[in-house]
Each structure stands twice: as structure tokens, then as C-alpha cells.
């Protein structure tokens, strides 16, 4: 199961990747999560990344490509991976195809989360994340059992710094300008599959299971 999830911020990539990981044990590789963890640990890379993330811009390609290459070489990726939020530029997509070729792997499907941008703001401003395990929630669409507390580990729920409305608008512009061209890139290669990401979480999951042949 070698998958790439493509879609605008708030489309539901992280939510669906977490469900697949839970069911099939294939690791979710979220560049956003890896970068947030580097920011939290205040590593030199994290401090550099923070400047870009806070403004809603992309982190430079060479930084992100480096962390993905290292992550894909880990033992738990031997049976597959779900790339959540990578690649996000044509240069990243080219780098991914080189690194996969070197390791004798290939992408099975690129799943495009097709969603009307009008719902994204509502999803993003209502999103809450667990400080401890990183699980995502939504105050209305996917609430925790107890407000402010993670169902899985009891950790404190918080709102991401880049989930403010102004930063969100910038992230959407960046998506259109730099990431949306990947639809044509992967469509040409015959890898692109689309899911209706406007549906309820379980309905979207059902569509993805059909694509990956495990429904
Ligand atoms: P990243 O963390 O990857 O953010 P993103 O791509 O903007 O995506 P999101 O995490 O915002 O959304 P999602 O699609 O995962 O939605 P979710 O499932 O959480 O990146 C953050 C930053 O890091 C970037 O801006 C950039 O600076 C940097 N970065 C990361 N990768 C990079 C790269 N490759 N290159 C350069 N820079 C990079 O869902 C959203 C909410 O909606 C949740 O609350 C959820 O509960 C709810 N929800 C989900 N599905 C549904 C549904 N079907 N119905 C109703 N609610 C739903």
C-alpha cells in the first residue's frame, strides 16, 4: 500500500491516513507532523521551518525532501507508506520518484481529496490536535468524548498555530499555486484517483478502501 494523499489544507488527508494506519498498520508519514515535532524540539531545522509555517508558506523543498527520504528508509515502511502532505511541489514530486526508484518501490495510487474550498475554513477552525499523540479531532464533526481531552491517550487538545483564518487563506493560495499542479503531474502518469472529500468521514474512508482494494 504505497499511497500519496493530495488535497488542500483541511480536506481530511490526516484524518483518513490515521484510519488506514489503524486498520492496516501502514505508517502515516505526515511532513506537517514531522515539521511540528522539529519546531517543538527547537532543532535548527525546526526553527527554520517555523518561519515558513507560521506565515502559511511552504518549507523549502530541500528540507522536506531530506526528512522524507530518511523516513521512507525506516524499517516500518517495508510494507508500504501513506504520504500525507508530501509531495507539495513539482520539485518534491520529482525527488520522490528518484528516491523510490533507488529503493525499487513505486507509488500505487495518488488519492486526490476533492473538496469545495467553502467547507475548509469551518473544518480548520474547528480542528483540535492532541499535544501528546497528535491525533486530530473536530469540535463538531469528530469531537472527543470529553471536551479538551484526547480519547486515545488523555492528552490535552490544542489548536494549531497555523489554523487561524488569515494563515489558512494564505495556505489555500499556496496550495493552488504550488501544489494543485500535481493533479496534472500524476494524472499524466495514470496514478491519480479522486475521492469526494465533502462526505462524512466514514463515507470518505469507504471510498478510499475501494480504491486500495480492501473494502
Ligand atoms: P500540514 O500539517 O500537512 O497541513 P495541510 O496540508 O495544510 O493539511 P491539514 O493538516 O491542514 O489538513 P488535512 O487535509 O490533514 O485535514 P484533517 O484530516 O486534519 O502542513 C502544515 C504546514 O507544514 C504547511 O503549511 C507547510 O508550511 C509545512 N509543510 C508540510 N508539508 C510540507 C511539504 N511537503 N513541503 C513544504 N512544506 C510543508 O481535517 C481537518 C479537520 O476537518 C479536522 O478537524 C477533522 O476532524 C475534520 N474532518 C476531516 N474529514 C472530515 C469530513 N469528511 N467531514 C467533516 N470534518 C472532517
PDB file of C-alpha atoms and ligand atoms in Angstrom:
ATOM      1  CA  UNK A   1       0.000   0.000   0.000  1.00  0.00           C
ATOM      2  CA  UNK A   2       2.196   2.855  -1.280  1.00  0.00           C
ATOM      3  CA  UNK A   3      -0.079   5.890  -1.252  1.00  0.00           C
ATOM      4  CA  UNK A   4       0.207   9.633  -1.714  1.00  0.00           C
ATOM      5  CA  UNK A   5      -2.588  11.847  -0.327  1.00  0.00           C
ATOM      6  CA  UNK A   6      -3.083  15.085  -2.211  1.00  0.00           C
ATOM      7  CA  UNK A   7      -5.519  17.842  -1.295  1.00  0.00           C
ATOM      8  CA  UNK A   8      -5.900  21.307   0.194  1.00  0.00           C
ATOM      9  CA  UNK A   9      -5.465  22.085   3.888  1.00  0.00           C
ATOM     10  CA  UNK A  10      -8.387  20.713   5.872  1.00  0.00           C
ATOM     11  CA  UNK A  11      -9.517  18.299   3.150  1.00  0.00           C
ATOM     12  CA  UNK A  12      -9.209  15.358   5.556  1.00  0.00           C
ATOM     13  CA  UNK A  13      -5.889  13.793   4.498  1.00  0.00           C
ATOM     14  CA  UNK A  14      -4.606  13.349   8.052  1.00  0.00           C
ATOM     15  CA  UNK A  15      -7.928  12.002   9.309  1.00  0.00           C
ATOM     16  CA  UNK A  16      -8.116   9.340   6.586  1.00  0.00           C
ATOM     17  CA  UNK A  17      -4.428   8.426   6.822  1.00  0.00           C
ATOM     18  CA  UNK A  18      -4.839   7.793  10.550  1.00  0.00           C
ATOM     19  CA  UNK A  19      -7.798   5.458   9.896  1.00  0.00           C
ATOM     20  CA  UNK A  20      -5.828   3.454   7.310  1.00  0.00           C
ATOM     21  CA  UNK A  21      -2.834   3.236   9.632  1.00  0.00           C
ATOM     22  CA  UNK A  22      -5.001   1.982  12.469  1.00  0.00           C
ATOM     23  CA  UNK A  23      -6.640  -0.686  10.306  1.00  0.00           C
ATOM     24  CA  UNK A  24      -3.726  -1.866   8.153  1.00  0.00           C
ATOM     25  CA  UNK A  25      -0.614  -0.911  10.137  1.00  0.00           C
ATOM     26  CA  UNK A  26       0.952   1.024   7.259  1.00  0.00           C
ATOM     27  CA  UNK A  27       2.740   4.135   8.592  1.00  0.00           C
ATOM     28  CA  UNK A  28       1.305   7.607   8.049  1.00  0.00           C
ATOM     29  CA  UNK A  29       4.134   9.896   7.001  1.00  0.00           C
ATOM     30  CA  UNK A  30       2.921  13.424   7.646  1.00  0.00           C
ATOM     31  CA  UNK A  31       5.505  16.047   6.781  1.00  0.00           C
ATOM     32  CA  UNK A  32       3.422  18.606   8.684  1.00  0.00           C
ATOM     33  CA  UNK A  33       3.605  16.466  11.862  1.00  0.00           C
ATOM     34  CA  UNK A  34       7.337  15.854  11.443  1.00  0.00           C
ATOM     35  CA  UNK A  35       7.946  19.576  10.999  1.00  0.00           C
ATOM     36  CA  UNK A  36       5.751  20.473  14.009  1.00  0.00           C
ATOM     37  CA  UNK A  37       7.717  17.996  16.105  1.00  0.00           C
ATOM     38  CA  UNK A  38      11.015  19.608  14.986  1.00  0.00           C
ATOM     39  CA  UNK A  39       9.544  23.030  15.872  1.00  0.00           C
ATOM     40  CA  UNK A  40       8.547  21.763  19.327  1.00  0.00           C
ATOM     41  CA  UNK A  41      12.022  20.348  19.927  1.00  0.00           C
ATOM     42  CA  UNK A  42      13.544  23.621  18.682  1.00  0.00           C
ATOM     43  CA  UNK A  43      16.029  21.860  16.421  1.00  0.00           C
ATOM     44  CA  UNK A  44      17.844  24.125  13.894  1.00  0.00           C
ATOM     45  CA  UNK A  45      15.641  22.658  11.151  1.00  0.00           C
ATOM     46  CA  UNK A  46      12.531  23.249  13.272  1.00  0.00           C
ATOM     47  CA  UNK A  47      13.444  26.887  13.878  1.00  0.00           C
ATOM     48  CA  UNK A  48      13.966  27.396  10.140  1.00  0.00           C
ATOM     49  CA  UNK A  49      10.688  25.608   9.307  1.00  0.00           C
ATOM     50  CA  UNK A  50       8.682  27.625  11.850  1.00  0.00           C
ATOM     51  CA  UNK A  51       9.273  30.905   9.983  1.00  0.00           C
ATOM     52  CA  UNK A  52       7.623  29.466   6.878  1.00  0.00           C
ATOM     53  CA  UNK A  53       4.854  27.517   8.616  1.00  0.00           C
ATOM     54  CA  UNK A  54       3.677  30.446  10.729  1.00  0.00           C
ATOM     55  CA  UNK A  55       3.085  32.510   7.602  1.00  0.00           C
ATOM     56  CA  UNK A  56       1.329  29.687   5.750  1.00  0.00           C
ATOM     57  CA  UNK A  57       4.172  29.280   3.239  1.00  0.00           C
ATOM     58  CA  UNK A  58       5.850  26.018   2.295  1.00  0.00           C
ATOM     59  CA  UNK A  59       9.086  24.935   3.941  1.00  0.00           C
ATOM     60  CA  UNK A  60      11.930  24.798   1.361  1.00  0.00           C
ATOM     61  CA  UNK A  61      11.949  21.670  -0.807  1.00  0.00           C
ATOM     62  CA  UNK A  62      15.438  20.529   0.199  1.00  0.00           C
ATOM     63  CA  UNK A  63      14.497  20.460   3.902  1.00  0.00           C
ATOM     64  CA  UNK A  64      11.328  18.437   3.344  1.00  0.00           C
ATOM     65  CA  UNK A  65      12.839  16.068   0.777  1.00  0.00           C
ATOM     66  CA  UNK A  66      15.641  15.263   3.242  1.00  0.00           C
ATOM     67  CA  UNK A  67      13.287  14.319   6.066  1.00  0.00           C
ATOM     68  CA  UNK A  68      11.047  12.210   3.818  1.00  0.00           C
ATOM     69  CA  UNK A  69      13.982  10.322   2.321  1.00  0.00           C
ATOM     70  CA  UNK A  70      15.222   9.434   5.790  1.00  0.00           C
ATOM     71  CA  UNK A  71      11.729   8.437   6.961  1.00  0.00           C
ATOM     72  CA  UNK A  72      10.998   6.220   3.943  1.00  0.00           C
ATOM     73  CA  UNK A  73      14.205   4.286   4.627  1.00  0.00           C
ATOM     74  CA  UNK A  74      12.902   3.206   8.070  1.00  0.00           C
ATOM     75  CA  UNK A  75      12.055  -0.450   8.614  1.00  0.00           C
ATOM     76  CA  UNK A  76       8.334   0.149   9.148  1.00  0.00           C
ATOM     77  CA  UNK A  77       7.944   1.340   5.538  1.00  0.00           C
ATOM     78  CA  UNK A  78       8.856  -2.052   4.120  1.00  0.00           C
ATOM     79  CA  UNK A  79       5.191  -2.982   3.545  1.00  0.00           C
ATOM     80  CA  UNK A  80       4.063   0.438   2.431  1.00  0.00           C
ATOM     81  CA  UNK A  81       3.506   4.042   3.416  1.00  0.00           C
ATOM     82  CA  UNK A  82       0.915   6.789   3.299  1.00  0.00           C
ATOM     83  CA  UNK A  83       2.490  10.097   2.347  1.00  0.00           C
ATOM     84  CA  UNK A  84       0.257  12.746   3.901  1.00  0.00           C
ATOM     85  CA  UNK A  85       1.198  16.247   2.729  1.00  0.00           C
ATOM     86  CA  UNK A  86       4.151  15.276   0.530  1.00  0.00           C
ATOM     87  CA  UNK A  87       4.912  15.967  -2.279  1.00  0.00           C
ATOM     88  CA  UNK A  88       3.602  19.519  -2.441  1.00  0.00           C
ATOM     89  CA  UNK A  89       5.599  20.924  -5.347  1.00  0.00           C
ATOM     90  CA  UNK A  90       6.681  19.523  -8.689  1.00  0.00           C
ATOM     91  CA  UNK A  91      10.303  19.546  -7.458  1.00  0.00           C
ATOM     92  CA  UNK A  92       9.254  17.385  -4.462  1.00  0.00           C
ATOM     93  CA  UNK A  93       7.365  15.004  -6.761  1.00  0.00           C
ATOM     94  CA  UNK A  94      10.441  14.627  -8.958  1.00  0.00           C
ATOM     95  CA  UNK A  95      12.603  13.990  -5.887  1.00  0.00           C
ATOM     96  CA  UNK A  96      10.124  11.383  -4.624  1.00  0.00           C
ATOM     97  CA  UNK A  97      10.184   9.483  -7.873  1.00  0.00           C
ATOM     98  CA  UNK A  98      14.009   9.407  -7.784  1.00  0.00           C
ATOM     99  CA  UNK A  99      14.125   8.170  -4.171  1.00  0.00           C
ATOM    100  CA  UNK A 100      11.501   5.472  -4.810  1.00  0.00           C
ATOM    101  CA  UNK A 101      13.264   4.281  -7.948  1.00  0.00           C
ATOM    102  CA  UNK A 102      16.511   3.935  -5.972  1.00  0.00           C
ATOM    103  CA  UNK A 103      14.779   1.711  -3.422  1.00  0.00           C
ATOM    104  CA  UNK A 104      12.844  -0.337  -6.005  1.00  0.00           C
ATOM    105  CA  UNK A 105       9.450   0.988  -4.873  1.00  0.00           C
ATOM    106  CA  UNK A 106       6.676   2.743  -6.708  1.00  0.00           C
ATOM    107  CA  UNK A 107       3.549   4.734  -5.904  1.00  0.00           C
ATOM    108  CA  UNK A 108       0.381   2.645  -6.156  1.00  0.00           C
ATOM    109  CA  UNK A 109      -2.183   5.465  -6.071  1.00  0.00           C
ATOM    110  CA  UNK A 110      -2.229   9.215  -5.610  1.00  0.00           C
ATOM    111  CA  UNK A 111      -5.525   9.949  -3.878  1.00  0.00           C
ATOM    112  CA  UNK A 112      -6.889  13.404  -4.539  1.00  0.00           C
ATOM    113  CA  UNK A 113      -9.237  14.786  -1.857  1.00  0.00           C
ATOM    114  CA  UNK A 114     -11.782  16.622  -3.961  1.00  0.00           C
ATOM    115  CA  UNK A 115     -13.484  19.220  -1.792  1.00  0.00           C
ATOM    116  CA  UNK A 116     -15.155  22.582  -2.174  1.00  0.00           C
ATOM    117  CA  UNK A 117     -12.969  25.240  -0.544  1.00  0.00           C
ATOM    118  CA  UNK A 118     -16.035  26.717   1.197  1.00  0.00           C
ATOM    119  CA  UNK A 119     -16.026  23.888   3.782  1.00  0.00           C
ATOM    120  CA  UNK A 120     -12.313  24.069   4.527  1.00  0.00           C
ATOM    121  CA  UNK A 121     -12.361  27.093   6.799  1.00  0.00           C
ATOM    122  CA  UNK A 122     -15.033  25.527   9.011  1.00  0.00           C
ATOM    123  CA  UNK A 123     -13.037  22.299   9.229  1.00  0.00           C
ATOM    124  CA  UNK A 124      -9.783  24.076  10.006  1.00  0.00           C
ATOM    125  CA  UNK A 125     -11.004  26.491  12.658  1.00  0.00           C
ATOM    126  CA  UNK A 126     -12.783  23.653  14.477  1.00  0.00           C
ATOM    127  CA  UNK A 127      -9.792  21.320  14.384  1.00  0.00           C
ATOM    128  CA  UNK A 128      -8.104  20.313  17.634  1.00  0.00           C
ATOM    129  CA  UNK A 129      -4.956  18.217  17.979  1.00  0.00           C
ATOM    130  CA  UNK A 130      -3.630  16.123  20.846  1.00  0.00           C
ATOM    131  CA  UNK A 131      -0.385  17.511  22.266  1.00  0.00           C
ATOM    132  CA  UNK A 132       0.753  14.054  23.304  1.00  0.00           C
ATOM    133  CA  UNK A 133      -0.104  11.633  20.459  1.00  0.00           C
ATOM    134  CA  UNK A 134      -1.000  14.052  17.621  1.00  0.00           C
ATOM    135  CA  UNK A 135      -4.488  12.634  16.998  1.00  0.00           C
ATOM    136  CA  UNK A 136      -6.803  15.118  15.306  1.00  0.00           C
ATOM    137  CA  UNK A 137     -10.393  15.976  16.237  1.00  0.00           C
ATOM    138  CA  UNK A 138     -13.061  18.443  15.204  1.00  0.00           C
ATOM    139  CA  UNK A 139     -15.218  20.229  17.764  1.00  0.00           C
ATOM    140  CA  UNK A 140     -18.407  19.441  15.748  1.00  0.00           C
ATOM    141  CA  UNK A 141     -17.599  16.742  13.144  1.00  0.00           C
ATOM    142  CA  UNK A 142     -15.326  14.486  15.207  1.00  0.00           C
ATOM    143  CA  UNK A 143     -15.494  15.573  18.852  1.00  0.00           C
ATOM    144  CA  UNK A 144     -13.610  13.856  21.668  1.00  0.00           C
ATOM    145  CA  UNK A 145     -15.663  12.024  24.313  1.00  0.00           C
ATOM    146  CA  UNK A 146     -14.563  14.598  26.887  1.00  0.00           C
ATOM    147  CA  UNK A 147     -14.028  18.210  25.763  1.00  0.00           C
ATOM    148  CA  UNK A 148     -10.356  19.184  25.556  1.00  0.00           C
ATOM    149  CA  UNK A 149      -9.057  15.651  26.229  1.00  0.00           C
ATOM    150  CA  UNK A 150      -7.755  13.003  23.795  1.00  0.00           C
ATOM    151  CA  UNK A 151      -9.790   9.748  23.720  1.00  0.00           C
ATOM    152  CA  UNK A 152      -6.668   7.703  22.945  1.00  0.00           C
ATOM    153  CA  UNK A 153      -4.133   8.941  25.499  1.00  0.00           C
ATOM    154  CA  UNK A 154      -5.840  11.567  27.677  1.00  0.00           C
ATOM    155  CA  UNK A 155      -3.511  14.277  26.315  1.00  0.00           C
ATOM    156  CA  UNK A 156      -4.504  17.937  26.159  1.00  0.00           C
ATOM    157  CA  UNK A 157      -6.145  19.119  22.933  1.00  0.00           C
ATOM    158  CA  UNK A 158      -4.897  22.347  21.345  1.00  0.00           C
ATOM    159  CA  UNK A 159      -5.454  24.451  18.233  1.00  0.00           C
ATOM    160  CA  UNK A 160      -2.601  24.556  15.698  1.00  0.00           C
ATOM    161  CA  UNK A 161      -0.946  27.967  15.352  1.00  0.00           C
ATOM    162  CA  UNK A 162      -1.434  27.937  11.564  1.00  0.00           C
ATOM    163  CA  UNK A 163      -5.167  27.198  11.913  1.00  0.00           C
ATOM    164  CA  UNK A 164      -6.045  30.889  12.253  1.00  0.00           C
ATOM    165  CA  UNK A 165      -8.320  32.218   9.490  1.00  0.00           C
ATOM    166  CA  UNK A 166      -5.721  34.599   7.947  1.00  0.00           C
ATOM    167  CA  UNK A 167      -2.992  31.924   7.786  1.00  0.00           C
ATOM    168  CA  UNK A 168      -5.486  29.444   6.416  1.00  0.00           C
ATOM    169  CA  UNK A 169      -6.295  31.762   3.498  1.00  0.00           C
ATOM    170  CA  UNK A 170      -2.598  32.035   2.685  1.00  0.00           C
ATOM    171  CA  UNK A 171      -2.228  28.224   2.866  1.00  0.00           C
ATOM    172  CA  UNK A 172      -5.069  27.858   0.359  1.00  0.00           C
ATOM    173  CA  UNK A 173      -3.380  30.290  -2.043  1.00  0.00           C
ATOM    174  CA  UNK A 174      -0.121  28.399  -1.681  1.00  0.00           C
ATOM    175  CA  UNK A 175      -1.938  25.126  -2.378  1.00  0.00           C
ATOM    176  CA  UNK A 176      -3.475  26.481  -5.588  1.00  0.00           C
ATOM    177  CA  UNK A 177      -0.210  27.968  -6.824  1.00  0.00           C
ATOM    178  CA  UNK A 178       2.300  25.283  -5.866  1.00  0.00           C
ATOM    179  CA  UNK A 179       0.517  22.005  -5.105  1.00  0.00           C
ATOM    180  CA  UNK A 180      -2.530  21.897  -7.396  1.00  0.00           C
ATOM    181  CA  UNK A 181      -0.260  21.447 -10.470  1.00  0.00           C
ATOM    182  CA  UNK A 182       0.482  17.964  -9.102  1.00  0.00           C
ATOM    183  CA  UNK A 183      -3.008  16.878 -10.195  1.00  0.00           C
ATOM    184  CA  UNK A 184      -1.904  17.143 -13.828  1.00  0.00           C
ATOM    185  CA  UNK A 185       1.517  15.688 -12.982  1.00  0.00           C
ATOM    186  CA  UNK A 186       0.063  12.482 -11.532  1.00  0.00           C
ATOM    187  CA  UNK A 187      -2.889  12.331 -13.879  1.00  0.00           C
ATOM    188  CA  UNK A 188      -0.462  12.092 -16.799  1.00  0.00           C
ATOM    189  CA  UNK A 189       1.221   9.165 -15.072  1.00  0.00           C
ATOM    190  CA  UNK A 190      -2.184   7.444 -14.626  1.00  0.00           C
ATOM    191  CA  UNK A 191      -1.832   7.368 -10.841  1.00  0.00           C
ATOM    192  CA  UNK A 192      -4.453   9.922  -9.821  1.00  0.00           C
ATOM    193  CA  UNK A 193      -7.656   8.714  -8.128  1.00  0.00           C
ATOM    194  CA  UNK A 194     -10.203  11.111  -6.760  1.00  0.00           C
ATOM    195  CA  UNK A 195     -12.452  10.830  -3.698  1.00  0.00           C
ATOM    196  CA  UNK A 196     -15.388  13.050  -2.792  1.00  0.00           C
ATOM    197  CA  UNK A 197     -13.989  14.546   0.412  1.00  0.00           C
ATOM    198  CA  UNK A 198     -17.162  16.512   1.155  1.00  0.00           C
ATOM    199  CA  UNK A 199     -18.820  13.402   2.567  1.00  0.00           C
ATOM    200  CA  UNK A 200     -18.809  12.245   6.176  1.00  0.00           C
ATOM    201  CA  UNK A 201     -15.518  10.834   7.496  1.00  0.00           C
ATOM    202  CA  UNK A 202     -16.658   7.179   7.274  1.00  0.00           C
ATOM    203  CA  UNK A 203     -18.037   7.660   3.725  1.00  0.00           C
ATOM    204  CA  UNK A 204     -14.739   9.095   2.510  1.00  0.00           C
ATOM    205  CA  UNK A 205     -12.963   6.184   4.179  1.00  0.00           C
ATOM    206  CA  UNK A 206     -15.221   3.733   2.326  1.00  0.00           C
ATOM    207  CA  UNK A 207     -14.254   5.324  -0.995  1.00  0.00           C
ATOM    208  CA  UNK A 208     -10.563   5.059  -0.162  1.00  0.00           C
ATOM    209  CA  UNK A 209     -10.910   1.419   0.842  1.00  0.00           C
ATOM    210  CA  UNK A 210     -12.455   0.700  -2.562  1.00  0.00           C
ATOM    211  CA  UNK A 211      -9.518   2.351  -4.321  1.00  0.00           C
ATOM    212  CA  UNK A 212      -6.918   0.468  -2.312  1.00  0.00           C
ATOM    213  CA  UNK A 213      -8.862  -2.754  -2.904  1.00  0.00           C
ATOM    214  CA  UNK A 214      -9.508  -3.551   0.725  1.00  0.00           C
ATOM    215  CA  UNK A 215     -13.231  -2.808   1.118  1.00  0.00           C
TER     216      UNK A 215
HETATM  217  P1  LIG B   1       0.187  20.013   7.111  1.00  0.00           P
HETATM  218  O1  LIG B   1       0.198  19.652   8.542  1.00  0.00           O
HETATM  219  O2  LIG B   1       0.468  18.957   6.109  1.00  0.00           O
HETATM  220  O3  LIG B   1      -1.161  20.749   6.798  1.00  0.00           O
HETATM  221  P2  LIG B   1      -2.101  20.748   5.486  1.00  0.00           P
HETATM  222  O4  LIG B   1      -1.661  20.010   4.296  1.00  0.00           O
HETATM  223  O5  LIG B   1      -2.348  22.178   5.301  1.00  0.00           O
HETATM  224  O6  LIG B   1      -3.235  19.871   5.850  1.00  0.00           O
HETATM  225  P3  LIG B   1      -4.022  19.877   7.144  1.00  0.00           P
HETATM  226  O7  LIG B   1      -3.299  19.112   8.208  1.00  0.00           O
HETATM  227  O8  LIG B   1      -4.395  21.296   7.479  1.00  0.00           O
HETATM  228  O9  LIG B   1      -5.360  19.191   6.680  1.00  0.00           O
HETATM  229  P4  LIG B   1      -5.781  17.671   6.428  1.00  0.00           P
HETATM  230  O10 LIG B   1      -6.135  17.522   4.988  1.00  0.00           O
HETATM  231  O11 LIG B   1      -4.802  16.704   7.000  1.00  0.00           O
HETATM  232  O12 LIG B   1      -7.134  17.684   7.244  1.00  0.00           O
HETATM  233  P5  LIG B   1      -7.544  16.914   8.596  1.00  0.00           P
HETATM  234  O13 LIG B   1      -7.648  15.465   8.340  1.00  0.00           O
HETATM  235  O14 LIG B   1      -6.695  17.363   9.751  1.00  0.00           O
HETATM  236  O15 LIG B   1       1.239  21.179   6.838  1.00  0.00           O
HETATM  237  C1  LIG B   1       1.377  22.289   7.699  1.00  0.00           C
HETATM  238  C2  LIG B   1       2.490  23.189   7.209  1.00  0.00           C
HETATM  239  O16 LIG B   1       3.746  22.463   7.207  1.00  0.00           O
HETATM  240  C3  LIG B   1       2.352  23.705   5.760  1.00  0.00           C
HETATM  241  O17 LIG B   1       1.564  24.863   5.680  1.00  0.00           O
HETATM  242  C4  LIG B   1       3.824  23.951   5.380  1.00  0.00           C
HETATM  243  O18 LIG B   1       4.313  25.138   5.920  1.00  0.00           O
HETATM  244  C5  LIG B   1       4.547  22.795   6.075  1.00  0.00           C
HETATM  245  N1  LIG B   1       4.676  21.602   5.200  1.00  0.00           N
HETATM  246  C6  LIG B   1       4.109  20.384   5.402  1.00  0.00           C
HETATM  247  N2  LIG B   1       4.431  19.531   4.407  1.00  0.00           N
HETATM  248  C7  LIG B   1       5.214  20.249   3.555  1.00  0.00           C
HETATM  249  C8  LIG B   1       5.834  19.942   2.320  1.00  0.00           C
HETATM  250  N3  LIG B   1       5.706  18.726   1.744  1.00  0.00           N
HETATM  251  N4  LIG B   1       6.557  20.907   1.706  1.00  0.00           N
HETATM  252  C9  LIG B   1       6.711  22.123   2.260  1.00  0.00           C
HETATM  253  N5  LIG B   1       6.129  22.499   3.422  1.00  0.00           N
HETATM  254  C10 LIG B   1       5.384  21.557   4.066  1.00  0.00           C
HETATM  255  O19 LIG B   1      -9.025  17.504   8.769  1.00  0.00           O
HETATM  256  C11 LIG B   1      -9.244  18.868   9.092  1.00  0.00           C
HETATM  257  C12 LIG B   1     -10.394  18.962  10.109  1.00  0.00           C
HETATM  258  O20 LIG B   1     -11.612  18.544   9.487  1.00  0.00           O
HETATM  259  C13 LIG B   1     -10.218  18.066  11.344  1.00  0.00           C
HETATM  260  O21 LIG B   1     -10.718  18.753  12.445  1.00  0.00           O
HETATM  261  C14 LIG B   1     -11.069  16.833  11.033  1.00  0.00           C
HETATM  262  O22 LIG B   1     -11.614  16.260  12.210  1.00  0.00           O
HETATM  263  C15 LIG B   1     -12.166  17.405  10.143  1.00  0.00           C
HETATM  264  N6  LIG B   1     -12.589  16.486   9.092  1.00  0.00           N
HETATM  265  C16 LIG B   1     -11.798  15.646   8.365  1.00  0.00           C
HETATM  266  N7  LIG B   1     -12.525  14.982   7.450  1.00  0.00           N
HETATM  267  C17 LIG B   1     -13.815  15.426   7.593  1.00  0.00           C
HETATM  268  C18 LIG B   1     -15.039  15.118   6.918  1.00  0.00           C
HETATM  269  N8  LIG B   1     -15.074  14.218   5.931  1.00  0.00           N
HETATM  270  N9  LIG B   1     -16.156  15.758   7.339  1.00  0.00           N
HETATM  271  C19 LIG B   1     -16.117  16.691   8.348  1.00  0.00           C
HETATM  272  N10 LIG B   1     -14.993  17.008   9.013  1.00  0.00           N
HETATM  273  C20 LIG B   1     -13.850  16.391   8.636  1.00  0.00           C
END
